[in-house]
Coordinates of C-alpha atoms in Angstrom, one line a residue:
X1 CA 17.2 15.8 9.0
X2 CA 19.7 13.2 7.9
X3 CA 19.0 11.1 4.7
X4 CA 21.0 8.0 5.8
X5 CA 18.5 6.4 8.9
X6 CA 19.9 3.3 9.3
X7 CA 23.5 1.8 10.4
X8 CA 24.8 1.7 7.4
X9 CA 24.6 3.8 4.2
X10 CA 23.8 2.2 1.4
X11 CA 23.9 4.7 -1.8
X12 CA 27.2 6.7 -0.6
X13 CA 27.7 7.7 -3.9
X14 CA 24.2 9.9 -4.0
X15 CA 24.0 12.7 -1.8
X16 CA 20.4 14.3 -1.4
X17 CA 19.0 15.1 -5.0
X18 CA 18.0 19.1 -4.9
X19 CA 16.9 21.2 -7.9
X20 CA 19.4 23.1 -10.0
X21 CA 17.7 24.1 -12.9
X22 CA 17.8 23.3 -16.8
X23 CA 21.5 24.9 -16.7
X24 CA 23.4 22.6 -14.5
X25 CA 25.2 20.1 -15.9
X26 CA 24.8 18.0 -12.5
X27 CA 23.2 14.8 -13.1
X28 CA 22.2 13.9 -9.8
X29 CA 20.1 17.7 -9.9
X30 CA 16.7 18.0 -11.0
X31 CA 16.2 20.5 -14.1
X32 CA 12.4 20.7 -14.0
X33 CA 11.0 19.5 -10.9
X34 CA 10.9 22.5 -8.1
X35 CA 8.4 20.9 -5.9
X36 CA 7.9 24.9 -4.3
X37 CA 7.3 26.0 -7.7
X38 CA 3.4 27.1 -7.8
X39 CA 2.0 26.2 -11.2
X40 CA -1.9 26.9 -11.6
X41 CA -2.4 27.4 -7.9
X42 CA -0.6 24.9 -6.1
X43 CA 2.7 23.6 -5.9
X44 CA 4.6 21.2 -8.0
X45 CA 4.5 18.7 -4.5
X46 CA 0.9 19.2 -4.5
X47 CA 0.1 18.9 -8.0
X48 CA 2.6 15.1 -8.5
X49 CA 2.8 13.7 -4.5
X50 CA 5.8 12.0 -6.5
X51 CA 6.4 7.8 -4.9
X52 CA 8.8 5.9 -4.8
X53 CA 7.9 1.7 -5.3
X54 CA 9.0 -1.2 -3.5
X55 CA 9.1 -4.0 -6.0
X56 CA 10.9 -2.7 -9.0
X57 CA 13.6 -0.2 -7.1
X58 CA 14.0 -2.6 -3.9
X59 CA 13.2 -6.0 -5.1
X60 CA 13.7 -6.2 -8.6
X61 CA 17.3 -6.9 -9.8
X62 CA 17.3 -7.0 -13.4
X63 CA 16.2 -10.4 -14.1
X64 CA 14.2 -11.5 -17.4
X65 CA 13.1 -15.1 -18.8
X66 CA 16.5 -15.8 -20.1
X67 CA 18.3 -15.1 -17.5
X68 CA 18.9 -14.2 -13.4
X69 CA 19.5 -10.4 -12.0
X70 CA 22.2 -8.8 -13.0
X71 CA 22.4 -6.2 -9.9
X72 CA 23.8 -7.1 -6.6
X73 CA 21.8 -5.5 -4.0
X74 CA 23.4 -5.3 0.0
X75 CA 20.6 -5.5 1.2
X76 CA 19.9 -9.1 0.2
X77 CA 22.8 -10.3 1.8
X78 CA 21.5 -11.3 5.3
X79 CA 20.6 -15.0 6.0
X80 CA 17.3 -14.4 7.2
X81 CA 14.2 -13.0 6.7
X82 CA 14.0 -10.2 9.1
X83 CA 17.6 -8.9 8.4
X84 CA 17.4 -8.6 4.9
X85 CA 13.5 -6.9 5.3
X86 CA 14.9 -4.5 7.8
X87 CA 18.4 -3.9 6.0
X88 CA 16.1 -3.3 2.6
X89 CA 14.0 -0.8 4.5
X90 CA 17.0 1.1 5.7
X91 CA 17.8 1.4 1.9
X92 CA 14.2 2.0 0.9
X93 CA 14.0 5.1 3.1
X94 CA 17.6 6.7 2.8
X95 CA 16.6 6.1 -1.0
X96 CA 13.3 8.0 -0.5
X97 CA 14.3 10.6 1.9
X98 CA 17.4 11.5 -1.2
X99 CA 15.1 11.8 -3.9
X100 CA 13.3 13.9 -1.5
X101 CA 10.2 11.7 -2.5
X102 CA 6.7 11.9 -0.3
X103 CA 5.5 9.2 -0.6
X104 CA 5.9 5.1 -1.4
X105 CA 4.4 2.3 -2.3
X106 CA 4.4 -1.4 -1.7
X107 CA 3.3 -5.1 -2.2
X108 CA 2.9 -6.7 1.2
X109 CA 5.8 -9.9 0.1
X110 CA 8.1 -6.9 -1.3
X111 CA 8.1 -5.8 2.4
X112 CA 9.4 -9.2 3.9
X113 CA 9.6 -12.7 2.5
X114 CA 6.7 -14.9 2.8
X115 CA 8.8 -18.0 2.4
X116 CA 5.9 -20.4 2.1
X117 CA 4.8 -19.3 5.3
X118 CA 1.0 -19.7 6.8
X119 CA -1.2 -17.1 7.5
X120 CA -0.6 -16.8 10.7
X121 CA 3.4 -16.4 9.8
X122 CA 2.9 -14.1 7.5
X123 CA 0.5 -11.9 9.4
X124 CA 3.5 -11.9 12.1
X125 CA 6.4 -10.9 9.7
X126 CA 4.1 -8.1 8.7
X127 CA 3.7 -6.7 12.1
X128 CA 7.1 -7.3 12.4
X129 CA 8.1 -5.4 9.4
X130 CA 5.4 -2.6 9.9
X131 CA 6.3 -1.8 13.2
X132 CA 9.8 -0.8 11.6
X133 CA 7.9 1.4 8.6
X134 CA 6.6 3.1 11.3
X135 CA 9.3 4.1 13.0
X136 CA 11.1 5.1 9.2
X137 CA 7.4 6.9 8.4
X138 CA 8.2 9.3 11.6
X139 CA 11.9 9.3 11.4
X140 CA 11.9 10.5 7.3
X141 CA 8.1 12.0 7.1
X142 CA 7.6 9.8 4.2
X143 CA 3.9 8.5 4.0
X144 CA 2.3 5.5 2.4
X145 CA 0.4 6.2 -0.8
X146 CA -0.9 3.1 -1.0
X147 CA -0.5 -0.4 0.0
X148 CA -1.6 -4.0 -1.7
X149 CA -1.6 -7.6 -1.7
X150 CA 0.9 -9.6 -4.3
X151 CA -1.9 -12.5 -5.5
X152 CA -0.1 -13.1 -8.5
X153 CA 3.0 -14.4 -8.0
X154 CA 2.6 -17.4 -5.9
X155 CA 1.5 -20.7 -7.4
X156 CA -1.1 -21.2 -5.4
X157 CA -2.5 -18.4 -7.7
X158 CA -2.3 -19.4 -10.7
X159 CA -5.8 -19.7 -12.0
X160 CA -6.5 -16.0 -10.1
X161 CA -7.2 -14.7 -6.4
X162 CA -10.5 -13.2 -6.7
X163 CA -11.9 -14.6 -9.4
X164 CA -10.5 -18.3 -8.9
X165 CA -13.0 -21.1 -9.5
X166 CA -11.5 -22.8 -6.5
X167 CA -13.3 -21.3 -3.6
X168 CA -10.7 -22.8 -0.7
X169 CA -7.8 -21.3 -2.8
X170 CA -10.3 -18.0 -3.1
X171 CA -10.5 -18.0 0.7
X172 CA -6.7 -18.3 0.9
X173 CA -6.3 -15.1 -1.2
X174 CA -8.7 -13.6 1.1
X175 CA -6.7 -14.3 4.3
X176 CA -3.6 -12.7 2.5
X177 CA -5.9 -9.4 1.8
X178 CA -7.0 -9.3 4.7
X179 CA -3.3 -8.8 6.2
X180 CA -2.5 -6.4 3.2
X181 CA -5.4 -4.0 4.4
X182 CA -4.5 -3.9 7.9
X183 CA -0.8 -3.5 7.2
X184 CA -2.1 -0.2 5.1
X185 CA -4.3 0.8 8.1
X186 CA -1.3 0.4 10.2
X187 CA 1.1 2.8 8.3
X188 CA -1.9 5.2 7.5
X189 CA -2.1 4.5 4.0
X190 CA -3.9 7.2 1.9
X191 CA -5.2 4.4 -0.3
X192 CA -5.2 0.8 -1.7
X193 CA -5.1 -0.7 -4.5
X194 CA -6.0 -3.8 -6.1
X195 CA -3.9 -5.0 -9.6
X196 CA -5.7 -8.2 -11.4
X197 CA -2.7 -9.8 -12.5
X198 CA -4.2 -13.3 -12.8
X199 CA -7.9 -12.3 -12.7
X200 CA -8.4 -12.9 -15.9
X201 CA -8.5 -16.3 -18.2
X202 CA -5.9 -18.2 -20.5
X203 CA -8.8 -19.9 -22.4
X204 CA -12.8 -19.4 -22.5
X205 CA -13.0 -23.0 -23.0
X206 CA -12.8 -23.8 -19.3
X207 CA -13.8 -20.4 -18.0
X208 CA -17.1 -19.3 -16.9
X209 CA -16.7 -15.3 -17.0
X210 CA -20.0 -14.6 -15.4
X211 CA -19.4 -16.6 -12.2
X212 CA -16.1 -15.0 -11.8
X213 CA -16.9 -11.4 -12.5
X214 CA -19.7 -11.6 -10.0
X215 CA -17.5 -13.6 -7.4
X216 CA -15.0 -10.6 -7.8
X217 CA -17.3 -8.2 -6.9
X218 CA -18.4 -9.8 -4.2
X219 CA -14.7 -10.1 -3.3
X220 CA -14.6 -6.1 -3.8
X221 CA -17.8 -5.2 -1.8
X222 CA -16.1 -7.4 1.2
X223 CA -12.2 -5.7 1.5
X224 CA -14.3 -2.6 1.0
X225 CA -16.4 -3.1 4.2
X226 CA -14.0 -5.1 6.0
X227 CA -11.5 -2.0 5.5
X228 CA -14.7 0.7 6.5
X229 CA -15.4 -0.7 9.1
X230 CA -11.6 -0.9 10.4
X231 CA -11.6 3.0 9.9
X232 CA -9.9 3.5 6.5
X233 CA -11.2 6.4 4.3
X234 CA -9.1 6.5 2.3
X235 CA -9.6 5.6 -1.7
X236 CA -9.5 1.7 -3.3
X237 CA -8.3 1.8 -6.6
X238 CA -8.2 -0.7 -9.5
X239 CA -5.2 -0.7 -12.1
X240 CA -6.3 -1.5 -15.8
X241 CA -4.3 -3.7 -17.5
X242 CA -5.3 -5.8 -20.8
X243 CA -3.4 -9.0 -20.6
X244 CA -0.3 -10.0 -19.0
X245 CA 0.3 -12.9 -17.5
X246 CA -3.2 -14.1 -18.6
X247 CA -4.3 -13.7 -22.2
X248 CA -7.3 -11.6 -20.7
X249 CA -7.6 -9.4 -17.9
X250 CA -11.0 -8.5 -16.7
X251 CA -9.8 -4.8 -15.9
X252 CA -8.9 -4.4 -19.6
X253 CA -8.7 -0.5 -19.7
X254 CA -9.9 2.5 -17.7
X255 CA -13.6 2.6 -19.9
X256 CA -13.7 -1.7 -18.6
X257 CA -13.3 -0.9 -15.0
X258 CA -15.6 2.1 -15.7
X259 CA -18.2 -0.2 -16.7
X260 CA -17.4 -2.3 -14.1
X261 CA -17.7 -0.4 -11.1
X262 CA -21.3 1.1 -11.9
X263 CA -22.4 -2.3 -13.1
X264 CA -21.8 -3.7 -9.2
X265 CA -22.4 -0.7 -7.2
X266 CA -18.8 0.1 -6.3
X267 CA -18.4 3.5 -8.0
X268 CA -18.8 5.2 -4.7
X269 CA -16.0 3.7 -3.5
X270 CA -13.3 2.9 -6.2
X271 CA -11.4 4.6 -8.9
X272 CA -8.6 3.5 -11.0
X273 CA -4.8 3.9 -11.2
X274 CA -3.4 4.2 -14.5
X275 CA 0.3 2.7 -15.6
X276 CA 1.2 4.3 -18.9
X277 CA 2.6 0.9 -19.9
X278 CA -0.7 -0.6 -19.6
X279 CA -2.6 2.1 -21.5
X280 CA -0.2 1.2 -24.7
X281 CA -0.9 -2.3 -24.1
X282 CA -4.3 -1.6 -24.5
X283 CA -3.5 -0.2 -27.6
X284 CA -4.3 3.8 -26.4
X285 CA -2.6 6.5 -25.5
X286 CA -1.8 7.8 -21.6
X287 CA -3.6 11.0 -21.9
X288 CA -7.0 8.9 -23.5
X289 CA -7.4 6.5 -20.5
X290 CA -6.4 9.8 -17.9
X291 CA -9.5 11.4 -20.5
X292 CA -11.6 8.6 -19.9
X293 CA -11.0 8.4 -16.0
X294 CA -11.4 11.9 -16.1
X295 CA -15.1 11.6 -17.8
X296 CA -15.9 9.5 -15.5
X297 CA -14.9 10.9 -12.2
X298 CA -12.7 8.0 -11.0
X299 CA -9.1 8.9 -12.0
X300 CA -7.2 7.8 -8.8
X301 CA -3.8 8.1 -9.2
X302 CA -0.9 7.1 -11.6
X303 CA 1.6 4.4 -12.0
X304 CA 4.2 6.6 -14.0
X305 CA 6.8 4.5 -16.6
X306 CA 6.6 3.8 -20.2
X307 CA 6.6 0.9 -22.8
X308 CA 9.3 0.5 -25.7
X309 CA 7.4 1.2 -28.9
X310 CA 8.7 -1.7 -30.6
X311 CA 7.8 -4.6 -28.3
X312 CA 4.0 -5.7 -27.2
X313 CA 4.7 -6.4 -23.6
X314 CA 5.6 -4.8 -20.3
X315 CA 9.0 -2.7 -20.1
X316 CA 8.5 -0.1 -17.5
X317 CA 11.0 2.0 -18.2
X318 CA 10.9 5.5 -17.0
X319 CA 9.4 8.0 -18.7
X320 CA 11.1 10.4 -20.8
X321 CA 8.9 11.1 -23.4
X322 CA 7.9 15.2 -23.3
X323 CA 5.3 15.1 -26.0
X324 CA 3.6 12.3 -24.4
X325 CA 3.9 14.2 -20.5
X326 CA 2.6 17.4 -22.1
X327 CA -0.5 16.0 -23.6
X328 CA -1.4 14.0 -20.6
X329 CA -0.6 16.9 -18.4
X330 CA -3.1 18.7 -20.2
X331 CA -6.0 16.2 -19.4
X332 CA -4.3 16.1 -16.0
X333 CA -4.6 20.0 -15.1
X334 CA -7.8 20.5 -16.7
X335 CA -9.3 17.4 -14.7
X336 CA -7.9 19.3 -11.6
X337 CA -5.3 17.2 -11.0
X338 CA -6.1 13.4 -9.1
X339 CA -8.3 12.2 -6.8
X340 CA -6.5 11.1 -4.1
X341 CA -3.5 9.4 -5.4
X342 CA 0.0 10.8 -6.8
X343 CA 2.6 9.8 -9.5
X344 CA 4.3 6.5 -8.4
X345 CA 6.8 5.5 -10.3
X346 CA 6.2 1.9 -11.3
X347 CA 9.7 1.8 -13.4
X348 CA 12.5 0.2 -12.9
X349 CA 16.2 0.8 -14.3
X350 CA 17.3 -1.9 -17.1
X351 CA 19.2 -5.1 -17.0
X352 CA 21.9 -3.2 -18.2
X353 CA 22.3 -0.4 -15.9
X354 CA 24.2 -2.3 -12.9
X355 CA 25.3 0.7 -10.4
X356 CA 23.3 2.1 -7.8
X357 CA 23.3 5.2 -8.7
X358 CA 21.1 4.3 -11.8
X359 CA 18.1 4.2 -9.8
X360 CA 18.4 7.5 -8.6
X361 CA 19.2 8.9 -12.5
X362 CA 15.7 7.2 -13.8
X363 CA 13.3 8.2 -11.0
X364 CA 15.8 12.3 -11.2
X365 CA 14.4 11.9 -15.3
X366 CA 11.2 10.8 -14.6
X367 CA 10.5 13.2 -12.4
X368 CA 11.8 16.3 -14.5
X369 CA 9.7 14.7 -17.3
X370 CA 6.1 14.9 -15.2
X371 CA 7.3 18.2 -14.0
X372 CA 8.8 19.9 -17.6
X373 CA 5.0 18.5 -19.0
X374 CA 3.4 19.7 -16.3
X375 CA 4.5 23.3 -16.8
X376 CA 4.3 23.3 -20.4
X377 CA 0.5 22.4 -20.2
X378 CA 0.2 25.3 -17.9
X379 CA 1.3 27.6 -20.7
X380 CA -0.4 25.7 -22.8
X381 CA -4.1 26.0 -21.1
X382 CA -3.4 30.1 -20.2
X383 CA -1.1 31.7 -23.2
X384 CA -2.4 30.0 -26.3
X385 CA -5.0 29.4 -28.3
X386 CA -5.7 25.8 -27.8
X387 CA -8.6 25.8 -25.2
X388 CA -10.5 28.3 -27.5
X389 CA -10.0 26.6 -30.7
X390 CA -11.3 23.0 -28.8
X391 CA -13.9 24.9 -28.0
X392 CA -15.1 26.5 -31.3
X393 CA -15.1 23.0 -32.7
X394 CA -18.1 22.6 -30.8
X395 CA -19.9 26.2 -30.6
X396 CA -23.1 24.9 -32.1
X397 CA -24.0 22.9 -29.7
X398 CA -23.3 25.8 -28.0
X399 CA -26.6 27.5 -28.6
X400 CA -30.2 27.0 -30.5
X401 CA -31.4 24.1 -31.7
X402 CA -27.6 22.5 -30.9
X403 CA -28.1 23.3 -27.5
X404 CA -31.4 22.1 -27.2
X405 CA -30.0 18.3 -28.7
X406 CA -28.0 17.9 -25.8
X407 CA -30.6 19.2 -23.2
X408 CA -32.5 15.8 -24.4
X409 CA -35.0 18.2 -26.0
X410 CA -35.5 17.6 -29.5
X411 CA -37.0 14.1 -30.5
X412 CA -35.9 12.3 -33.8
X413 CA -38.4 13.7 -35.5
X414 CA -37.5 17.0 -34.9
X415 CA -33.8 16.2 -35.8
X416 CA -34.9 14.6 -39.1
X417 CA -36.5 17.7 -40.1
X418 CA -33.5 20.1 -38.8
X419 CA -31.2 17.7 -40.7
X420 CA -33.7 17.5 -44.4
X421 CA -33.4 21.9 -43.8
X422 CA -29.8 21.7 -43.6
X423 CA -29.2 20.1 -46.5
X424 CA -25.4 19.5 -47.2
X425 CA -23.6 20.9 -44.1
X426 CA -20.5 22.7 -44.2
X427 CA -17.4 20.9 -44.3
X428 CA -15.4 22.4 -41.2
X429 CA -11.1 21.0 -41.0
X430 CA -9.9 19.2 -37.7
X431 CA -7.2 21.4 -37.5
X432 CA -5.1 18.6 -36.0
X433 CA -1.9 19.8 -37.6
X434 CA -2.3 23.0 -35.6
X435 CA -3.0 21.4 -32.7
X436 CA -0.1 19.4 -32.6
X437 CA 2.6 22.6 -33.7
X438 CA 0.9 24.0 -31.0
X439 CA 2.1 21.4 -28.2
X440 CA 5.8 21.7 -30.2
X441 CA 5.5 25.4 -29.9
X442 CA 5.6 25.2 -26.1
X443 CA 8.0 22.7 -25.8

């Protein structure tokens, strides 16, 4: 199958990326990732369903509040609309169909330019646009991980989509949902997602949080039915983030939306999709919200980047950090992978990096990174010790009166009474040290 499905190439530089192992010295090789490679019963493509997304990679061009993009992209060169979303989608997929990448992802404006357009407009460009995706779905075999709406960006959203206290501008966000789900039907999307980037407040002083938490679950329950009813079976999925363009977000971290989700009913129907960036804005760890999500049977699917330890906001870089992979992937594998969703990389290169051929060199690392951590937890979980030791930290609870405590058997009383016989207990070590020289071990 060719990798270049358009009229023009537009990455001539990058031929398709194959795996080459840790030896080569080929940059444009993967060293990790073998997606053929079986690790704990299935493959590498099975275990990651690596995507590629839209906005960063496609639509992004390095621009930051004190200044414009610094990356000229070809495909924005076309006066209109429809030329430069069909020209970007020819890149999109030769990109994809390189990187030998499954699947991708979008915003429904990163597809085509709204341009202040109505409803109606819009919904047209969209059939427009997805009536070429289709064609570049069956021409690459690339699918659509998931779809969603951008309610963020636009000023008309300022004060929030879902949970705005303006219910005509509400409605408006509604309209544009409604056009993001159908567009995902369309292409088959596996799943959607829904990312509160203004749902949230700036100030409590003017915000009633009640109202707006129940109007967004109202909002919820309908693109739910409306999307059930249209056939979709797929999985919705909410993205935690903690603040960022608003001082609040409601879906602070994985444990919020948790909390959430069982508190209107929705549990059935939703899980969550977990950027690394936004777990260390939250002030945890990747692996801790995947634990969470875990815990509570609802961890979707991942946006896969990272944050630069010395700034407190949003960075997206790619991911490159093996300790941090390994330990996720430990929570990962154990959890038996995710439900439904795959490893998108939500990253995009820096302002700095200017040539073309830097996209594909941060998705080629970010990839090996997921797949390097992904083996290592393997050997991890099946050749050392670390499973067993976990394990033995919590052996009385294991049996007798232990046991019986978490059965809900024993009463205060009785625990009182166990506790006044045991006197002083033991003091028993962490071990933490030897957990962690285990992880380095393996590396």
């Amino acid at each position: 199958m060719s990798v270049v499905l358009g009229d023009k190439e537009f990455f001539p530089s990058v031929g398709k990326i194959e795996f080459e192992g840790r030896d080569s010295d080929n940059p444009f090789a993967f060293k990790w990732y073998d997606e053929n490679r079986v690790v704990a019963g299935k493959t590498m493509k099975e275990w990651l369903r690596f995507s590629g997304c839209y906005w960063h990679t496609f639509c992004g061009q390095g621009h930051d509040p004190f200044g414009p993009g610094t990356q000229k992209f070809a495909w924005n060169d076309y006066a209109d609309a429809k030329g430069r979303a069909t020209a970007k989608m020819d890149a999109a997929f030769e990109f994809f169909t390189k990187m030998n990448l499954p699947y991708y992802c979008f915003h429904d404006v990163d597809l085509i330019d709204e341009e202040n357009s109505s409803v109606d407009e819009f919904g047209k460009k969209l059939d427009f646009i997805t009536d070429y995706a289709k064609e570049k779905q069956a021409a690459s075999g690339v699918k659509l991980l998931w779809g969603t709406a951008n309610l963020f960006t636009n000023p008309r959203y300022m004060n929030g989509a879902g949970t705005n206290p303006h219910f005509p501008t509400l409605a408006r966000a509604g309209a544009q949902l409604k056009l993001a789900i159908d567009a995902t039907i369309k292409l088959n999307g596996e799943n959607y997602v829904f990312w509160g980037g203004r749902e949230g407040y700036v100030s409590l002083l003017n915000t009633n949080m009640k109202q707006e938490l129940d109007n967004f679950a109202a909002w919820l329950h309908m693109a739910k039915d409306y999307a059930r009813k249209q056939g979709f079976t797929g999985n919705f999925f909410i993205e935690p983030k903690p603040m960022e363009p608003t001082k609040h977000q409601y879906d602070f971290d994985t444990a919020t939306v948790s909390g959430f989700l069982n508190k209107y009913g929705l549990q059935d129907d939703f899980k969550v999709n977990i950027e690394v960036n936004h777990a260390t804005l939250a002030n945890h760890t990747f692996q801790h919200e995947l634990q969470v999500a875990a815990d509570n049977g609802i961890l979707g699917s991942i946006d896969a980047n990272r944050g630069d330890y010395q700034n407190a906001w949003d960075t997206d870089q790619f991911p490159n950090n093996i300790n941090e992979a390994v330990e996720a992937m430990l929570v990962f594998v154990e959890a038996g992978g995710l439900q439904g969703g795959g490893v998108n990389f939500d990253a995009k290169t820096r302002r700095e990096s200017t040539d073309m051929e830097d996209i594909f060199l941060g998705h080629i690392g970010g990839m090996d990174t997921f797949a390097r951590g992904l083996i290592i937890a393997d050997e991890i979980l099946t050749k050392s010790k670390y499973k067993a030791l976990r394990a033995e930290r919590y052996s009385t609870f294991q049996s007798g009166k232990g046991k019986e405590f978490t059965e809900g058997k024993i009463t205060l009383e009785e625990l009182a009474e166990i506790g006044a016989a045991v006197g002083e207990p033991e003091q028993i070590s962490g071990k933490q040290e030897l957990f962690e020289n285990i992880i380095n071990q393996y590396i």
